[in-house]
Coordinates of C-alpha atoms in Angstrom, one line a residue:
M623 CA -1.6 -2.5 36.1
T624 CA -2.2 -4.5 32.9
I625 CA 0.5 -5.5 30.5
R626 CA -0.9 -3.0 28.0
E627 CA -0.7 -0.2 30.6
S628 CA 2.9 -1.1 31.5
L629 CA 3.8 -1.0 27.8
E630 CA 2.1 2.3 27.3
Q631 CA 4.1 3.7 30.3
R632 CA 7.3 2.3 28.8
E633 CA 6.5 4.3 25.6
K634 CA 6.3 7.5 27.7
E635 CA 9.6 6.8 29.3
Y636 CA 11.6 5.7 26.3
L637 CA 10.2 7.2 23.1
S638 CA 11.0 10.7 21.7
P639 CA 8.7 13.5 22.9
Y640 CA 7.8 13.9 19.2
A641 CA 6.4 10.3 19.0
S642 CA 2.8 9.3 18.9
F643 CA 1.9 7.6 22.2
S644 CA -0.6 4.7 22.3
M645 CA -2.3 6.1 25.4
D646 CA -2.9 9.4 23.7
S647 CA -4.5 8.0 20.5
R648 CA -7.5 9.9 19.2
G649 CA -9.4 6.7 19.3
R650 CA -11.5 4.5 16.9
L651 CA -14.6 5.1 14.8
R652 CA -16.5 2.9 17.3
E653 CA -15.5 2.8 20.9
E654 CA -14.4 -0.7 22.2
E655 CA -12.8 -2.2 25.2
P656 CA -9.0 -2.0 25.1
C657 CA -6.9 -5.1 25.0
D658 CA -5.2 -6.0 28.3
I659 CA -2.0 -7.1 26.5
R660 CA -1.5 -5.0 23.4
P661 CA -1.4 -1.2 23.0
C662 CA -3.9 0.1 20.4
F663 CA -1.4 0.5 17.5
Q664 CA 0.0 -3.0 17.9
R665 CA -3.6 -4.3 17.9
D666 CA -4.2 -2.4 14.7
R667 CA -1.1 -4.0 13.2
D668 CA -2.4 -7.5 14.1
R669 CA -5.9 -6.8 12.6
I670 CA -4.3 -5.7 9.3
L671 CA -1.9 -8.6 9.2
H672 CA -4.8 -11.1 9.6
S673 CA -7.1 -9.5 7.1
K674 CA -8.2 -10.9 3.8
S675 CA -7.2 -7.8 1.9
F676 CA -3.6 -8.2 3.2
R677 CA -3.4 -11.8 2.0
R678 CA -4.6 -10.8 -1.4
L679 CA -1.6 -8.5 -1.9
K680 CA 0.5 -11.5 -2.7
D681 CA -1.2 -11.9 -6.1
K682 CA -1.3 -8.2 -7.1
T683 CA 1.2 -6.5 -9.5
Q684 CA 3.8 -4.1 -8.1
V685 CA 5.3 -2.9 -11.4
F686 CA 5.7 -5.8 -13.9
L687 CA 2.6 -7.6 -15.0
T688 CA 2.8 -11.4 -14.6
P689 CA 6.6 -11.5 -14.8
E690 CA 8.2 -14.9 -15.5
G691 CA 10.5 -15.4 -12.5
D692 CA 10.2 -16.0 -8.8
H693 CA 12.1 -13.0 -7.6
Y694 CA 10.1 -10.0 -8.9
R695 CA 8.2 -8.0 -6.3
T696 CA 4.5 -8.2 -5.8
R697 CA 2.3 -5.7 -3.9
L698 CA 2.8 -7.8 -0.8
T699 CA 6.6 -7.9 -0.9
H700 CA 6.6 -4.2 -1.6
T701 CA 4.5 -3.7 1.5
L702 CA 6.9 -5.7 3.6
E703 CA 9.8 -3.7 2.3
V704 CA 8.1 -0.5 3.1
S705 CA 7.4 -1.8 6.6
Q706 CA 11.0 -2.9 7.2
N707 CA 12.4 0.4 6.0
A708 CA 9.9 2.4 8.1
R709 CA 10.5 0.3 11.3
T710 CA 14.3 0.8 10.9
I711 CA 13.9 4.6 10.7
A712 CA 11.3 4.7 13.5
K713 CA 13.4 2.7 15.9
A714 CA 16.5 4.8 15.3
L715 CA 14.5 8.0 15.9
K716 CA 12.7 6.6 19.0
L717 CA 9.3 7.0 17.4
N718 CA 6.4 4.6 17.7
E719 CA 7.4 1.4 15.8
D720 CA 3.9 -0.2 16.2
L721 CA 2.2 2.7 14.6
V722 CA 4.7 2.8 11.7
E723 CA 4.2 -0.9 11.1
A724 CA 0.5 -0.7 11.1
I725 CA 0.4 2.2 8.6
A726 CA 2.9 0.5 6.4
L727 CA 1.2 -2.9 6.3
G728 CA -2.2 -1.2 5.6
H729 CA -1.1 1.5 3.1
D730 CA -1.9 -0.5 -0.1
L731 CA -4.8 -2.7 1.0
G732 CA -7.1 -0.9 -1.5
H733 CA -4.8 -1.3 -4.5
T734 CA -6.2 -2.7 -7.7
P735 CA -5.2 -5.7 -9.7
F736 CA -2.5 -4.9 -12.3
G737 CA -0.9 -2.1 -10.3
H738 CA -1.5 1.5 -11.3
A739 CA -2.9 0.3 -14.7
G740 CA -5.9 -1.0 -12.8
E741 CA -6.1 2.2 -10.7
R742 CA -6.1 4.4 -13.8
A743 CA -8.9 2.2 -15.4
L744 CA -11.2 2.5 -12.4
N745 CA -10.5 6.2 -12.0
A746 CA -11.5 6.7 -15.7
V747 CA -14.8 4.8 -15.5
C748 CA -16.1 5.6 -12.0
P749 CA -17.9 8.9 -11.7
Y750 CA -16.6 9.3 -8.2
G751 CA -13.0 8.7 -9.3
F752 CA -10.7 6.2 -7.8
N753 CA -7.5 6.5 -5.7
H754 CA -6.0 3.5 -4.0
N755 CA -5.1 5.4 -0.8
E756 CA -8.8 6.4 -0.3
Q757 CA -9.8 2.8 -1.2
S758 CA -7.3 1.5 1.4
V759 CA -9.1 3.5 4.1
R760 CA -12.5 2.4 2.8
T761 CA -11.3 -1.2 2.9
V762 CA -10.3 -1.0 6.6
D763 CA -13.4 1.1 7.6
I764 CA -16.1 -0.7 5.7
L765 CA -15.2 -3.7 3.5
E766 CA -13.2 -5.9 5.8
K767 CA -15.0 -8.5 8.0
D768 CA -18.1 -8.6 5.8
G769 CA -18.9 -5.0 6.1
Q770 CA -18.0 -4.4 9.7
G771 CA -14.5 -3.0 9.0
L772 CA -11.4 -3.3 11.2
N773 CA -12.2 -0.3 13.4
L774 CA -8.7 1.0 13.4
T775 CA -7.3 4.0 15.3
W776 CA -7.4 7.5 13.8
E777 CA -3.6 7.7 13.6
V778 CA -3.3 4.5 11.5
R779 CA -6.2 5.6 9.2
D780 CA -4.6 9.1 8.8
G781 CA -1.3 7.5 7.8
I782 CA -2.8 5.2 5.3
L783 CA -4.9 8.0 3.7
N784 CA -1.9 10.3 3.4
H785 CA 0.9 8.0 2.3
Q786 CA 1.1 9.3 -1.2
T787 CA 3.3 12.2 -2.3
S788 CA 0.4 14.7 -2.2
G789 CA -0.6 13.6 1.3
T790 CA 0.3 15.4 4.6
P791 CA 0.3 12.8 7.4
S792 CA -0.5 14.2 10.9
T793 CA 2.1 12.1 12.7
L794 CA 5.8 11.7 12.3
E795 CA 5.2 8.0 12.0
G796 CA 2.9 8.6 9.0
K797 CA 5.6 10.8 7.5
I798 CA 8.1 8.0 7.9
V799 CA 5.8 5.6 6.0
R800 CA 5.2 8.2 3.3
I801 CA 8.9 8.5 2.5
S802 CA 9.6 4.8 3.1
D803 CA 7.1 4.0 0.4
K804 CA 9.1 6.0 -2.1
I805 CA 12.4 4.6 -1.0
A806 CA 11.1 1.1 -1.3
Y807 CA 9.6 1.4 -4.7
I808 CA 12.6 3.3 -6.1
H809 CA 14.9 0.6 -4.7
H810 CA 13.1 -2.5 -5.6
D811 CA 11.7 -1.3 -9.0
M812 CA 15.3 -0.5 -10.0
D813 CA 16.4 -3.9 -8.8
D814 CA 13.6 -5.7 -10.7
A815 CA 14.2 -3.6 -13.9
I816 CA 17.9 -4.6 -13.8
R817 CA 16.9 -8.2 -13.3
G818 CA 14.5 -8.0 -16.2
G819 CA 17.0 -6.4 -18.6
I820 CA 15.1 -3.1 -18.8
L821 CA 18.0 -1.2 -17.3
E822 CA 21.6 -1.6 -16.4
E823 CA 23.3 -0.1 -13.4
S824 CA 25.5 1.9 -15.7
D825 CA 22.4 3.7 -17.0
V826 CA 22.0 5.6 -13.8
P827 CA 23.4 9.1 -14.3
K828 CA 26.7 9.9 -12.6
D829 CA 25.4 13.0 -10.8
I830 CA 23.0 10.6 -8.9
T831 CA 25.4 7.8 -8.2
E832 CA 28.1 10.2 -6.9
V833 CA 25.7 11.4 -4.2
I834 CA 23.9 8.2 -3.1
G835 CA 25.9 5.3 -4.4
D836 CA 26.4 3.1 -7.5
T837 CA 24.3 0.0 -6.5
T838 CA 20.7 -0.4 -5.4
G839 CA 21.9 -1.7 -2.0
K840 CA 24.2 1.3 -1.4
R841 CA 21.4 3.7 -2.3
L842 CA 18.9 2.1 0.0
D843 CA 21.4 2.3 2.9
H844 CA 22.3 5.9 2.1
F845 CA 18.6 7.0 2.0
I846 CA 17.9 5.5 5.4
H847 CA 21.0 6.8 7.1
D848 CA 20.5 10.3 5.7
L849 CA 16.9 10.3 6.9
V850 CA 17.8 9.3 10.4
I851 CA 20.7 11.8 10.6
A852 CA 18.7 14.7 9.2
S853 CA 15.6 14.0 11.3
A854 CA 17.2 13.2 14.6
G855 CA 15.9 15.5 17.4
R856 CA 13.5 17.3 15.1
D857 CA 9.7 17.5 14.9
D858 CA 9.8 16.5 11.2
I859 CA 11.0 13.7 8.9
L860 CA 13.3 15.0 6.2
M861 CA 16.4 14.3 4.1
S862 CA 19.5 16.5 3.6
P863 CA 19.1 18.8 0.5
P864 CA 21.7 16.9 -1.6
V865 CA 20.2 13.5 -1.0
E866 CA 16.6 14.8 -1.4
Q867 CA 17.6 16.3 -4.8
A868 CA 19.3 13.0 -5.8
M869 CA 16.2 11.1 -4.9
K870 CA 14.0 13.3 -7.0
K871 CA 16.4 12.9 -10.0
L872 CA 16.4 9.1 -9.5
R873 CA 12.6 9.0 -9.3
A874 CA 12.4 11.0 -12.6
F875 CA 15.0 8.6 -14.1
M876 CA 12.8 5.7 -13.1
F877 CA 9.7 7.2 -14.6
E878 CA 11.4 7.7 -17.9
G879 CA 13.3 4.4 -17.9
V880 CA 10.8 2.0 -16.3
Y881 CA 7.4 3.4 -15.4
T882 CA 6.7 4.7 -18.9
N883 CA 9.0 2.3 -20.7
P884 CA 7.1 0.7 -23.6
D885 CA 8.9 -2.6 -23.2
A886 CA 8.1 -2.9 -19.5
K887 CA 4.6 -1.5 -19.9
S888 CA 3.5 -3.1 -23.2
E889 CA 0.7 -5.1 -21.6
E890 CA -0.8 -2.4 -19.4
K891 CA -3.3 -1.2 -22.0
K892 CA -4.8 -4.7 -22.1
A893 CA -5.0 -4.7 -18.3
E894 CA -6.8 -1.3 -18.3
D895 CA -9.3 -2.6 -20.9
L896 CA -9.9 -5.7 -18.9
V897 CA -10.7 -3.8 -15.7
K898 CA -12.9 -1.4 -17.6
T899 CA -14.8 -4.3 -19.3
L900 CA -15.3 -6.0 -15.9
Y901 CA -16.7 -2.7 -14.4
E902 CA -19.1 -2.3 -17.3
Y903 CA -20.2 -6.0 -17.2
Y904 CA -20.9 -6.1 -13.4
G905 CA -22.6 -2.7 -13.7
K906 CA -25.2 -4.5 -15.8
H907 CA -25.2 -7.6 -13.6
M908 CA -25.1 -6.4 -10.0
D909 CA -26.8 -9.6 -8.9
K910 CA -23.5 -11.4 -9.5
L911 CA -21.7 -9.4 -6.8
P912 CA -21.1 -10.9 -3.4
R913 CA -23.9 -10.6 -0.9
D914 CA -22.0 -8.4 1.6
L915 CA -21.4 -5.8 -1.1
L916 CA -25.0 -5.8 -2.1
E917 CA -25.9 -5.2 1.5
L918 CA -23.8 -2.1 1.4
M919 CA -26.0 -0.8 -1.4
D920 CA -29.0 -1.4 0.9
R921 CA -27.2 0.8 3.4
G922 CA -27.0 3.7 0.9
E923 CA -23.6 3.1 -0.7
P924 CA -23.5 4.2 -4.4
K925 CA -23.6 1.4 -7.0
E926 CA -20.5 2.8 -8.7
K927 CA -18.4 2.6 -5.5
I928 CA -19.6 -1.0 -4.9
L929 CA -18.4 -1.9 -8.3
C930 CA -15.0 -0.4 -7.5
D931 CA -15.0 -2.3 -4.2
Y932 CA -15.5 -5.6 -5.9
I933 CA -13.0 -5.1 -8.8
S934 CA -10.3 -3.3 -6.8
A935 CA -10.2 -6.2 -4.4
M936 CA -9.5 -8.7 -7.1
T937 CA -6.1 -10.2 -7.5
D938 CA -4.5 -10.2 -11.0
R939 CA -5.2 -13.9 -11.3
F940 CA -8.9 -13.7 -10.2
A941 CA -9.6 -10.7 -12.5
T942 CA -8.2 -12.6 -15.5
A943 CA -10.1 -15.7 -14.6
K944 CA -13.4 -13.8 -14.3
Y945 CA -12.8 -12.1 -17.6
E946 CA -12.1 -15.5 -19.3
E947 CA -15.2 -17.0 -17.6
I948 CA -17.4 -14.3 -18.8
F949 CA -16.0 -13.4 -22.3
I950 CA -13.9 -16.3 -23.6
P951 CA -15.8 -19.3 -25.1
Q952 CA -15.2 -22.6 -23.3
C953 CA -14.8 -25.9 -25.0
W954 CA -18.0 -27.9 -25.0
H955 CA -18.0 -31.0 -22.9
R956 CA -20.5 -33.3 -21.2

């Protein structure tokens, strides 16, 4: 028996009957020889962690564009916080921690530069539309490894695709990531907003704090404990009704106080215009795109999707540098 097979057997003996078991995976897009050490979901986690798209998350906006300060979240730190929350919940419920971690680490790989401002811009100009969850799957299926993709398991891809509010993951592990994503961004966006002087803790309505706590730390702890208690022994991932209602109210409060706040979002129109301008420019100069993307066009991929592939993969810094290189006059020198 290989190490992988012994680990798969241990899953069967220890995990909840509602868990997703590695040996029962629905498989990969392309069949390949199993690893002799790692179960399939652990292998997927490793592939995501070592990918270029994962490394680029460190220079992509979470909520605040180019904040002055070392402690504001980026898309990468958001991803790590989602992963940690999800792993804590999965471990407590005896669900598959490897699967949860793989989905969490991969859920935002297709996100644009400049956060949701970049996503809105590409969605507006691309005739096929643009959604970062779909682009994340496209990234792991097609774009990574110079067009070969990462060849992840069906369960990881399903969790990545369905991590947004409108999604319906097919596994409990995917459902954990879906709710952990919301918990993470509500928690850390509030923390960043307080740090940036956009909000004060006292601004949070009392009918919320009385249910889930009066600090960001207390609320995070309350959400996770409530999820574990409400979901224990059940074939579902859910919160108790009072906490779920408080979370919805807090999310609505955040949309009003932060996500649509003119002070916090004053630069987003510029970011949207920058992304749209790059899309238009490269649409007229396709020869300037990387060779691996042009080869995808030869395989029948639409030009408009290739443009989104290139621009959505950019970091904030790279997108700004490209814009300056193309459109801002440079000082003459010999």
